[in-house]
């Protein structure tokens, strides 16, 4: 059970890291995620079933997510529409595109083909399936986290960090803020799609509805993580997101298995997620107020 | 250095809110000039700096900086040779980032690549540069800039702006939001950096005394145009009283509405 939650959480964490980049670093609330998650799953599933191979398939999934993010950022930059609307536009269009990618179907099974999951279980040999997957996912998500940390230590990554806080400063330093938005949003959606690709292989199918409501789930994970501890170091912030994602999956697990005592059904989980985000917002706000009162400022 | 010819800026043209902030203004700035700009609220001082920095584009007229036509050049491209400091101390730095990361962003202008350039050598350089501020910031490289006071933050912005070696420095009432002591510190730092780098500078101020004390040329603006332009000895001999008298002579109207003009 605990291994299952951890594996779930670690796959989910890659998506949450993407949401963290847009919502927290870039201050660009990006809803493309609801579409690009399924895009990643669909592209990976079709690549694998059509014999392109697992790794090229996952790379392609990342690239397709990044392309979706680029479209959102360009709509926002060029047409000067609010970032929320730009994301919704791309997300809506992606629903049709995802079904096209899946060959006109709403879903596709990955049962009789080799996936990264079946390969890893093979390598694991006699180790129990769930434990093999857990070790693999720790390595996989760990690598994504470390690469992201390194990126945020580069000149470009640091500048991206300033973007969400103070766009004027970035402009004043001779950096095109539009280019930075394209980079940030496409990186975010690349990660989201990669997470979708992983989930499709883990659960054995890709579905055009896979990503519905996922951006709010990612946001819930990011916010849960922020309650764990405080830091201004990017390495700690990404750890927060990963822990938050696991915590979120654990909460949802308990909601699913023990929720029936209070008459909860699986369809209530989205309501629960929304309430979780609202409670997080309220707690964060109260904390901030208390903090500023302590320091004597209002 | 700068050649502005008959520039006009109208906001919301064709609507009831139409407002011409700059009217047919021409100005030539020589290299090495330190210009102070005064004028009442709504005279167009900040709009003029916005036009020069490119954060807004003119409705008509032309602008050349360093011999290039920049009339329609976007702000981020001009920023390669223009350093700008705002009244709001939070606009020049990112409070969410550490001091060293802020300095790293400003250490080189232009597009940032995937290089990790912040190393021990660079940190040491930042430390040495921060000593010049005499605020003890050299020991706080890892602190978030959000923890600094307004004065410290503005002094840091000034240092970072100067270190990025701009050809032109635009100061938009950059001490107005600070308490008098910090304002003096930041102003004297400004003077020092401008002298050391022989920087061409334009400083908007509401403080007549500062406008007279600093710089080699003084512009007074009113209703979107320059109504007074003094430099050299004439500027050196200026006093607040003379300046107010000059203003009355030009406008030939009693100037009672704006207290800012008489602030000393």
Coordinates of C-alpha atoms in Angstrom, one line a residue:
Chain A
X1 CA 0.0 0.0 0.0
X2 CA 2.6 2.5 1.1
X3 CA 4.8 1.7 -2.0
X4 CA 1.8 2.2 -4.2
X5 CA 1.1 5.7 -2.7
X6 CA 4.8 6.6 -3.1
X7 CA 5.0 5.5 -6.7
X8 CA 1.8 7.3 -7.5
X9 CA 3.1 10.4 -5.7
X10 CA 6.5 10.3 -7.4
X11 CA 4.9 10.1 -10.9
X12 CA 2.5 12.9 -9.9
X13 CA 5.4 14.9 -8.5
X14 CA 6.9 15.4 -12.0
X15 CA 3.7 17.1 -13.0
X16 CA 3.6 19.1 -9.8
X17 CA 7.1 20.4 -10.5
X18 CA 5.8 21.7 -13.8
X19 CA 2.9 23.4 -12.1
X20 CA 5.4 24.8 -9.5
X21 CA 7.4 26.4 -12.3
X22 CA 4.4 28.3 -13.8
X23 CA 2.4 29.1 -10.7
X24 CA 5.2 29.8 -8.3
X25 CA 8.4 30.7 -10.2
X26 CA 6.9 32.5 -13.2
X27 CA 3.7 33.7 -11.6
X28 CA 1.9 32.6 -14.8
X29 CA -1.2 30.5 -13.8
X30 CA -1.1 28.1 -16.7
X31 CA -4.1 25.9 -17.4
X32 CA -2.6 24.2 -20.4
X33 CA -1.6 21.5 -18.0
X34 CA -5.1 19.9 -18.2
X35 CA -4.5 19.3 -21.9
X36 CA -0.8 18.7 -22.1
X37 CA -0.8 15.9 -19.4
X38 CA -3.0 13.8 -21.7
X39 CA -1.0 14.9 -24.7
X40 CA 2.1 13.4 -23.1
X41 CA 0.3 10.2 -22.3
X42 CA -1.1 9.9 -25.8
X43 CA 2.1 10.7 -27.6
X44 CA 4.1 8.2 -25.5
X45 CA 1.4 5.5 -25.9
X46 CA 1.2 5.9 -29.7
X47 CA 5.0 6.0 -30.0
X48 CA 5.3 2.8 -28.0
X49 CA 2.5 0.9 -29.7
X50 CA 3.8 2.0 -33.1
X51 CA 7.3 0.6 -32.3
X52 CA 9.2 3.9 -32.0
X53 CA 10.6 2.8 -28.7
X54 CA 10.2 3.7 -25.1
X55 CA 12.8 6.4 -24.7
X56 CA 12.2 8.2 -28.0
X57 CA 8.5 8.0 -27.1
X58 CA 9.0 9.7 -23.8
X59 CA 11.3 12.4 -25.3
X60 CA 8.6 13.0 -27.9
X61 CA 6.0 13.3 -25.1
X62 CA 8.2 15.9 -23.4
X63 CA 8.6 17.8 -26.7
X64 CA 4.9 17.8 -27.4
X65 CA 4.1 19.2 -24.0
X66 CA 6.8 21.9 -24.5
X67 CA 5.2 22.7 -27.8
X68 CA 1.8 23.0 -26.2
X69 CA 3.3 25.4 -23.6
X70 CA 5.0 27.4 -26.3
X71 CA 1.6 27.9 -28.0
X72 CA 0.0 29.2 -24.7
X73 CA 2.9 31.6 -24.1
X74 CA 2.8 32.9 -27.7
X75 CA -1.0 33.4 -27.6
X76 CA -0.4 35.4 -24.4
X77 CA 2.5 37.4 -25.8
X78 CA 1.3 38.1 -29.2
X79 CA -2.4 38.7 -28.7
X80 CA -2.0 40.2 -25.2
X81 CA -4.7 38.0 -23.8
X82 CA -4.5 37.1 -20.0
X83 CA -2.4 34.1 -19.3
X84 CA -5.4 32.2 -17.9
X85 CA -7.4 32.6 -21.1
X86 CA -4.4 31.6 -23.2
X87 CA -4.0 28.4 -21.2
X88 CA -7.7 27.6 -21.5
X89 CA -7.6 28.1 -25.2
X90 CA -4.7 25.7 -25.7
X91 CA -6.2 23.2 -23.2
X92 CA -9.5 23.2 -25.2
X93 CA -7.8 22.8 -28.5
X94 CA -5.6 20.0 -27.1
X95 CA -8.6 17.9 -26.3
X96 CA -9.3 17.5 -30.0
X97 CA -5.6 17.1 -30.8
X98 CA -5.2 14.4 -28.2
X99 CA -8.0 12.3 -29.8
X100 CA -6.3 12.8 -33.2
X101 CA -3.0 11.6 -31.7
X102 CA -4.8 8.6 -30.3
X103 CA -6.0 7.8 -33.8
X104 CA -9.6 9.0 -33.4
X105 CA -10.2 7.1 -30.2
X106 CA -10.6 8.4 -26.7
X107 CA -8.2 5.9 -25.2
X108 CA -5.6 3.2 -26.1
X109 CA -4.4 0.2 -24.1
X110 CA -0.7 -0.5 -23.5
X111 CA -1.2 -4.1 -22.4
X112 CA 0.7 -6.3 -24.9
X113 CA 3.7 -4.0 -25.5
X114 CA 6.9 -3.3 -23.7
X115 CA 6.8 -0.2 -21.6
X116 CA 9.3 1.4 -19.3
X117 CA 7.4 -0.2 -16.4
X118 CA 7.6 -3.7 -17.8
X119 CA 11.3 -3.2 -18.6
X120 CA 12.0 -2.1 -15.1
X121 CA 10.1 -5.0 -13.6
X122 CA 12.2 -7.3 -15.7
X123 CA 15.4 -5.8 -14.5
X124 CA 14.2 -6.0 -11.0
X125 CA 14.0 -9.7 -11.2
X126 CA 12.9 -11.3 -7.9
X127 CA 12.4 -8.0 -6.1
X128 CA 8.6 -7.4 -5.6
X129 CA 7.1 -5.4 -8.4
X130 CA 6.0 -2.5 -6.3
X131 CA 9.4 -2.1 -4.7
X132 CA 11.2 -2.2 -8.0
X133 CA 8.9 0.5 -9.3
X134 CA 9.5 2.5 -6.2
X135 CA 13.2 2.4 -6.5
X136 CA 12.9 3.3 -10.2
X137 CA 10.6 6.2 -9.6
X138 CA 12.8 7.6 -6.8
X139 CA 15.7 7.6 -9.4
X140 CA 13.5 9.0 -12.2
X141 CA 11.9 11.8 -10.2
X142 CA 15.3 12.4 -8.4
X143 CA 17.0 13.0 -11.8
X144 CA 14.2 15.3 -12.9
X145 CA 14.6 17.2 -9.6
X146 CA 18.3 17.5 -9.9
X147 CA 18.3 18.6 -13.5
X148 CA 15.7 21.3 -12.6
X149 CA 17.8 22.4 -9.6
X150 CA 20.8 22.8 -11.9
X151 CA 18.7 24.7 -14.4
X152 CA 17.6 27.1 -11.7
X153 CA 21.3 27.8 -10.9
X154 CA 22.1 28.8 -14.5
X155 CA 21.9 32.5 -15.5
X156 CA 18.8 31.7 -17.4
X157 CA 17.2 29.9 -14.5
X158 CA 18.0 32.7 -12.0
X159 CA 16.5 35.2 -14.4
X160 CA 13.4 33.0 -14.7
X161 CA 13.2 33.1 -10.9
X162 CA 13.1 36.9 -11.0
X163 CA 10.5 37.0 -13.8
X164 CA 7.5 36.0 -11.6
X165 CA 8.5 38.4 -8.9
X166 CA 9.6 41.5 -10.8
X167 CA 9.2 41.5 -14.6
X168 CA 10.4 45.2 -14.7
X169 CA 13.8 44.2 -13.3
X170 CA 14.2 41.5 -16.0
X171 CA 13.3 44.0 -18.7
X172 CA 15.7 46.5 -17.2
X173 CA 18.5 44.0 -17.6
X174 CA 18.0 43.7 -21.3
X175 CA 16.1 40.4 -21.2
X176 CA 13.1 39.9 -23.4
X177 CA 10.3 38.9 -20.9
X178 CA 8.3 37.3 -23.7
X179 CA 11.1 34.9 -24.5
X180 CA 11.5 34.0 -20.8
X181 CA 7.7 33.2 -20.6
X182 CA 8.0 30.9 -23.6
X183 CA 10.9 29.1 -22.0
X184 CA 9.3 28.8 -18.6
X185 CA 5.8 27.7 -19.8
X186 CA 7.2 25.2 -22.3
X187 CA 9.6 23.7 -19.7
X188 CA 6.7 23.4 -17.3
X189 CA 4.4 21.6 -19.8
X190 CA 7.3 19.4 -21.0
X191 CA 7.5 18.1 -17.4
X192 CA 3.7 17.7 -17.2
X193 CA 3.7 15.7 -20.5
X194 CA 6.5 13.6 -19.2
X195 CA 4.5 12.8 -16.1
X196 CA 1.5 11.9 -18.3
X197 CA 3.7 9.6 -20.4
X198 CA 4.9 7.9 -17.2
X199 CA 1.4 7.5 -15.8
X200 CA 0.0 6.0 -19.1
X201 CA 2.7 3.3 -18.9
X202 CA 2.2 2.7 -15.2
X203 CA -1.6 2.3 -15.5
X204 CA -1.4 0.6 -18.9
X205 CA -3.5 2.9 -21.0
X206 CA -3.7 6.5 -22.3
X207 CA -6.9 8.4 -22.2
X208 CA -7.9 11.7 -23.6
X209 CA -9.6 12.6 -20.3
X210 CA -6.5 11.8 -18.2
X211 CA -5.7 15.4 -17.4
X212 CA -9.1 16.7 -16.5
X213 CA -8.7 18.7 -13.3
X214 CA -5.0 17.9 -12.9
X215 CA -3.8 21.5 -12.7
X216 CA -5.8 21.9 -9.5
X217 CA -4.4 18.7 -8.1
X218 CA -0.8 19.9 -8.9
X219 CA -1.5 23.2 -7.2
X220 CA -2.8 21.3 -4.2
X221 CA 0.4 19.3 -4.1
X222 CA 2.5 22.5 -4.4
X223 CA 0.6 24.2 -1.6
X224 CA 0.7 21.2 0.7
X225 CA 4.4 21.1 0.2
X226 CA 4.8 24.7 1.2
X227 CA 3.4 23.9 4.7
X228 CA 6.1 21.4 5.4
X229 CA 9.0 23.8 5.9
X230 CA 10.4 27.2 4.7
X231 CA 13.4 27.9 2.5
X232 CA 14.5 30.1 -0.3
X233 CA 16.8 27.5 -1.8
X234 CA 15.6 26.0 -5.0
X235 CA 16.8 22.5 -4.0
X236 CA 14.5 22.7 -1.0
X237 CA 11.6 24.1 -2.9
X238 CA 11.6 21.3 -5.4
X239 CA 11.8 18.8 -2.5
X240 CA 8.8 20.5 -1.0
X241 CA 6.9 20.0 -4.2
X242 CA 7.8 16.3 -4.3
X243 CA 6.8 15.7 -0.7
X244 CA 3.6 17.7 -1.3
X245 CA 2.7 15.5 -4.3
X246 CA 3.2 12.3 -2.2
X247 CA 1.2 13.8 0.7
X248 CA -1.6 14.7 -1.7
X249 CA -1.7 11.2 -3.1
X250 CA -1.8 9.8 0.4
X251 CA -4.7 12.0 1.3
X252 CA -6.5 11.0 -1.8
X253 CA -5.8 7.4 -1.1
X254 CA -7.3 7.7 2.4
X255 CA -10.2 9.7 0.9
X256 CA -10.9 6.8 -1.5
X257 CA -10.5 3.9 0.9
X258 CA -11.9 5.3 4.1
X259 CA -14.2 8.0 2.7
X260 CA -17.2 5.6 2.6
X261 CA -17.5 5.9 6.3
X262 CA -18.6 9.5 5.7
X263 CA -20.4 8.6 2.5
X264 CA -17.6 9.8 0.1
X265 CA -17.4 8.3 -3.3
X266 CA -14.4 8.5 -5.7
X267 CA -16.3 11.1 -7.7
X268 CA -16.1 13.4 -4.6
X269 CA -12.3 13.5 -4.7
X270 CA -12.3 16.5 -7.0
X271 CA -14.4 18.4 -4.6
X272 CA -12.1 17.3 -1.8
X273 CA -9.1 18.6 -3.9
X274 CA -10.7 21.9 -4.4
X275 CA -11.5 22.2 -0.7
X276 CA -7.9 21.3 0.1
X277 CA -6.7 24.2 -2.1
X278 CA -9.1 26.6 -0.5
X279 CA -8.1 25.5 3.0
X280 CA -4.5 25.8 2.1
X281 CA -5.1 29.4 0.8
X282 CA -6.9 30.3 4.1
X283 CA -4.2 28.8 6.2
X284 CA -1.5 30.5 4.2
X285 CA -3.3 33.8 4.5
X286 CA -3.8 33.5 8.2
X287 CA -0.2 32.6 8.7
X288 CA 0.9 35.6 6.8
X289 CA -1.3 37.9 8.8
X290 CA -0.1 36.5 12.1
X291 CA 3.5 36.8 10.8
X292 CA 3.2 40.4 9.9
X293 CA 1.4 41.3 13.1
X294 CA 4.3 39.7 15.1
X295 CA 6.7 41.9 13.2
X296 CA 4.5 44.9 13.9
X297 CA 3.6 45.6 10.3
X298 CA 0.2 45.3 8.7
Chain B
X1 CA 24.3 61.1 -26.9
X2 CA 20.5 61.7 -27.0
X3 CA 18.7 63.6 -29.7
X4 CA 15.0 64.0 -29.2
X5 CA 13.1 65.9 -31.9
X6 CA 9.6 67.2 -31.6
X7 CA 8.4 64.2 -29.6
X8 CA 4.7 64.0 -28.6
X9 CA 3.0 61.4 -26.4
X10 CA -0.8 61.3 -26.2
X11 CA -2.5 58.7 -24.0
X12 CA -5.9 57.3 -25.0
X13 CA -6.1 59.3 -28.2
X14 CA -9.6 59.8 -29.5
X15 CA -11.3 59.1 -26.2
X16 CA -12.7 61.3 -23.5
X17 CA -9.6 60.5 -21.5
X18 CA -7.3 61.8 -24.1
X19 CA -4.2 63.3 -22.4
X20 CA -1.1 64.8 -24.0
X21 CA 1.6 64.2 -21.5
X22 CA 4.5 65.4 -23.7
X23 CA 4.0 68.1 -26.3
X24 CA 6.4 68.7 -29.2
X25 CA 9.4 68.4 -26.9
X26 CA 13.0 68.5 -28.3
X27 CA 16.1 67.9 -26.3
X28 CA 19.8 67.2 -26.9
X29 CA 21.8 65.5 -24.2
X30 CA 25.6 65.6 -24.4
X31 CA 27.8 62.8 -23.3
X32 CA 28.8 63.2 -19.6
X33 CA 25.9 65.5 -18.8
X34 CA 24.3 65.1 -15.4
X35 CA 20.8 66.6 -15.8
X36 CA 18.3 67.2 -13.1
X37 CA 14.7 67.6 -14.0
X38 CA 12.1 69.4 -11.9
X39 CA 8.5 70.3 -12.5
X40 CA 5.1 70.0 -10.9
X41 CA 3.0 66.9 -10.8
X42 CA 1.8 66.0 -14.3
X43 CA 4.5 68.1 -16.0
X44 CA 5.6 65.0 -17.9
X45 CA 8.9 64.2 -16.2
X46 CA 8.3 60.6 -15.7
X47 CA 6.7 60.3 -19.1
X48 CA 9.9 61.7 -20.6
X49 CA 12.0 59.1 -18.9
X50 CA 9.5 56.4 -19.9
X51 CA 9.9 57.5 -23.5
X52 CA 13.7 57.5 -23.3
X53 CA 13.8 54.1 -21.7
X54 CA 11.3 52.7 -24.2
X55 CA 8.7 51.5 -21.7
X56 CA 6.2 53.6 -23.7
X57 CA 6.6 54.6 -27.4
X58 CA 5.9 58.2 -28.7
X59 CA 2.9 59.2 -30.7
X60 CA 5.1 61.3 -33.0
X61 CA 8.6 62.6 -33.2
X62 CA 12.0 60.9 -33.4
X63 CA 14.5 59.8 -30.8
X64 CA 18.2 58.9 -31.4
X65 CA 20.4 57.5 -28.7
X66 CA 24.1 57.0 -29.4
X67 CA 23.4 57.8 -33.1
X68 CA 20.9 55.0 -33.5
X69 CA 17.2 55.6 -34.3
X70 CA 15.5 54.1 -31.3
X71 CA 12.1 55.6 -31.7
X72 CA 10.3 52.2 -32.0
X73 CA 12.9 50.1 -30.2
X74 CA 11.5 47.9 -27.4
X75 CA 12.5 48.6 -23.8
X76 CA 14.4 45.4 -23.3
X77 CA 16.7 46.1 -26.2
X78 CA 17.4 49.7 -25.1
X79 CA 18.1 48.4 -21.6
X80 CA 21.4 47.0 -23.0
X81 CA 22.8 50.6 -22.6
X82 CA 20.3 52.3 -20.3
X83 CA 20.2 51.8 -16.6
X84 CA 17.1 52.9 -14.8
X85 CA 16.1 53.3 -11.2
X86 CA 12.6 53.8 -10.1
X87 CA 11.0 55.6 -7.2
X88 CA 9.7 52.3 -5.8
X89 CA 12.8 50.4 -4.3
X90 CA 11.1 47.1 -5.0
X91 CA 11.2 47.6 -8.8
X92 CA 15.0 47.3 -9.2
X93 CA 15.5 44.0 -7.4
X94 CA 13.7 40.7 -6.9
X95 CA 12.7 40.3 -3.3
X96 CA 12.2 36.5 -3.8
X97 CA 15.8 36.0 -4.8
X98 CA 19.0 36.1 -2.8
X99 CA 21.4 39.1 -3.0
X100 CA 23.9 37.1 -5.0
X101 CA 21.3 35.9 -7.5
X102 CA 20.1 39.5 -7.9
X103 CA 23.6 40.7 -8.6
X104 CA 24.2 37.8 -10.9
X105 CA 21.3 38.8 -13.1
X106 CA 22.6 42.3 -13.3
X107 CA 26.2 41.5 -13.8
X108 CA 25.8 41.2 -17.5
X109 CA 23.0 42.7 -19.6
X110 CA 21.1 40.9 -22.3
X111 CA 19.8 37.3 -22.8
X112 CA 20.9 34.8 -20.2
X113 CA 22.1 31.4 -21.4
X114 CA 22.4 28.1 -19.7
X115 CA 25.8 28.8 -18.1
X116 CA 26.3 28.6 -14.4
X117 CA 28.4 31.7 -14.0
X118 CA 27.9 32.3 -10.3
X119 CA 31.0 30.8 -8.7
X120 CA 33.4 31.6 -5.7
X121 CA 35.3 34.1 -7.8
X122 CA 32.2 36.0 -8.7
X123 CA 30.9 35.9 -5.1
X124 CA 34.2 37.4 -4.0
X125 CA 33.8 40.2 -6.6
X126 CA 30.2 40.9 -5.4
X127 CA 31.4 41.1 -1.8
X128 CA 34.1 43.6 -2.8
X129 CA 31.6 45.7 -4.7
X130 CA 29.1 45.6 -1.8
X131 CA 31.7 47.0 0.6
X132 CA 31.4 50.3 -1.3
X133 CA 27.9 50.7 0.0
X134 CA 29.1 50.6 3.6
X135 CA 25.9 48.8 4.7
X136 CA 27.3 45.5 5.7
X137 CA 25.6 43.8 2.8
X138 CA 28.8 42.0 1.8
X139 CA 28.0 39.5 4.6
X140 CA 24.5 38.9 3.5
X141 CA 24.9 37.4 0.0
X142 CA 22.6 34.5 0.7
X143 CA 19.8 36.5 2.2
X144 CA 16.7 37.3 0.2
X145 CA 16.6 40.9 -1.0
X146 CA 13.1 41.1 0.4
X147 CA 14.6 41.2 3.9
X148 CA 16.5 44.4 3.2
X149 CA 15.2 47.9 4.1
X150 CA 14.0 50.3 1.3
X151 CA 17.2 52.3 1.6
X152 CA 19.4 49.2 1.4
X153 CA 17.4 47.9 -1.5
X154 CA 17.7 51.2 -3.4
X155 CA 21.4 51.5 -2.7
X156 CA 21.8 47.9 -4.0
X157 CA 19.8 48.7 -7.1
X158 CA 22.0 51.7 -7.7
X159 CA 25.2 49.6 -7.3
X160 CA 23.9 46.8 -9.6
X161 CA 22.8 49.3 -12.2
X162 CA 26.2 51.0 -12.2
X163 CA 28.0 47.7 -12.3
X164 CA 26.2 46.7 -15.5
X165 CA 28.0 49.7 -17.1
X166 CA 25.1 51.6 -18.8
X167 CA 25.9 54.5 -21.2
X168 CA 22.9 56.4 -19.8
X169 CA 21.5 56.4 -16.2
X170 CA 17.9 57.4 -15.7
X171 CA 16.9 58.2 -12.1
X172 CA 13.2 58.6 -11.5
X173 CA 12.8 60.2 -8.1
X174 CA 14.8 57.4 -6.8
X175 CA 15.1 58.8 -3.3
X176 CA 11.6 60.0 -2.9
X177 CA 10.3 56.9 -1.1
X178 CA 13.2 56.9 1.4
X179 CA 13.6 58.6 4.7
X180 CA 15.8 61.7 4.7
X181 CA 18.9 60.0 6.0
X182 CA 18.7 57.1 3.5
X183 CA 17.9 59.5 0.8
X184 CA 21.1 61.4 1.5
X185 CA 23.1 58.2 1.5
X186 CA 21.7 57.0 -1.8
X187 CA 22.1 60.5 -3.3
X188 CA 25.7 60.8 -2.3
X189 CA 26.3 57.3 -3.6
X190 CA 24.7 58.4 -6.9
X191 CA 27.0 61.3 -7.1
X192 CA 30.0 59.2 -6.5
X193 CA 29.1 56.5 -9.0
X194 CA 28.3 59.1 -11.6
X195 CA 31.6 60.8 -11.1
X196 CA 33.6 57.6 -11.1
X197 CA 32.0 56.2 -14.2
X198 CA 31.6 59.6 -15.9
X199 CA 28.0 58.5 -16.5
X200 CA 25.6 60.5 -18.6
X201 CA 22.6 60.8 -16.2
X202 CA 19.1 62.2 -16.0
X203 CA 17.6 62.6 -12.5
X204 CA 14.0 63.5 -11.9
X205 CA 13.4 65.1 -8.5
X206 CA 10.8 66.9 -6.5
X207 CA 13.4 68.4 -4.3
X208 CA 14.6 71.8 -5.7
X209 CA 17.6 71.9 -3.4
X210 CA 18.8 68.6 -4.8
X211 CA 18.1 69.7 -8.4
X212 CA 20.3 72.7 -7.9
X213 CA 23.0 70.9 -5.8
X214 CA 23.5 68.0 -8.2
X215 CA 24.4 67.9 -11.9
X216 CA 25.6 70.3 -14.4
X217 CA 22.4 71.1 -16.2
X218 CA 18.8 71.7 -14.9
X219 CA 15.6 71.3 -16.8
X220 CA 12.3 72.6 -15.7
X221 CA 9.2 71.0 -17.2
X222 CA 5.6 72.2 -17.4
X223 CA 2.6 70.8 -19.3
X224 CA 4.6 68.4 -21.4
X225 CA 7.4 70.7 -22.5
X226 CA 10.8 72.0 -21.2
X227 CA 10.3 75.6 -20.1
X228 CA 13.7 76.2 -18.6
X229 CA 17.1 74.8 -19.4
X230 CA 20.1 76.1 -17.5
X231 CA 23.7 74.8 -17.4
X232 CA 27.2 75.9 -16.6
X233 CA 27.8 78.9 -14.4
X234 CA 24.2 79.9 -14.6
X235 CA 23.3 76.6 -13.0
X236 CA 26.0 77.0 -10.4
X237 CA 24.7 80.3 -9.3
X238 CA 21.1 79.1 -9.0
X239 CA 19.2 79.3 -5.7
X240 CA 15.8 78.0 -5.0
X241 CA 14.5 81.6 -4.8
X242 CA 16.0 82.4 -8.2
X243 CA 14.6 79.3 -9.7
X244 CA 11.1 80.1 -8.5
X245 CA 11.4 83.7 -9.7
X246 CA 12.6 82.4 -13.1
X247 CA 9.6 80.1 -13.3
X248 CA 7.2 83.0 -12.6
X249 CA 8.9 85.1 -15.3
X250 CA 8.4 82.4 -17.9
X251 CA 4.9 81.5 -16.9
X252 CA 4.0 85.1 -15.9
X253 CA 1.5 83.5 -13.6
X254 CA 1.3 83.2 -9.8
X255 CA 2.4 79.8 -8.9
X256 CA 0.5 78.8 -5.8
X257 CA -1.0 75.4 -6.6
X258 CA 2.0 73.3 -6.3
X259 CA 3.8 73.1 -3.0
X260 CA 6.4 70.7 -4.3
X261 CA 8.0 73.5 -6.2
X262 CA 8.9 75.3 -3.0
X263 CA 10.1 72.3 -1.1
X264 CA 13.7 72.9 -0.1

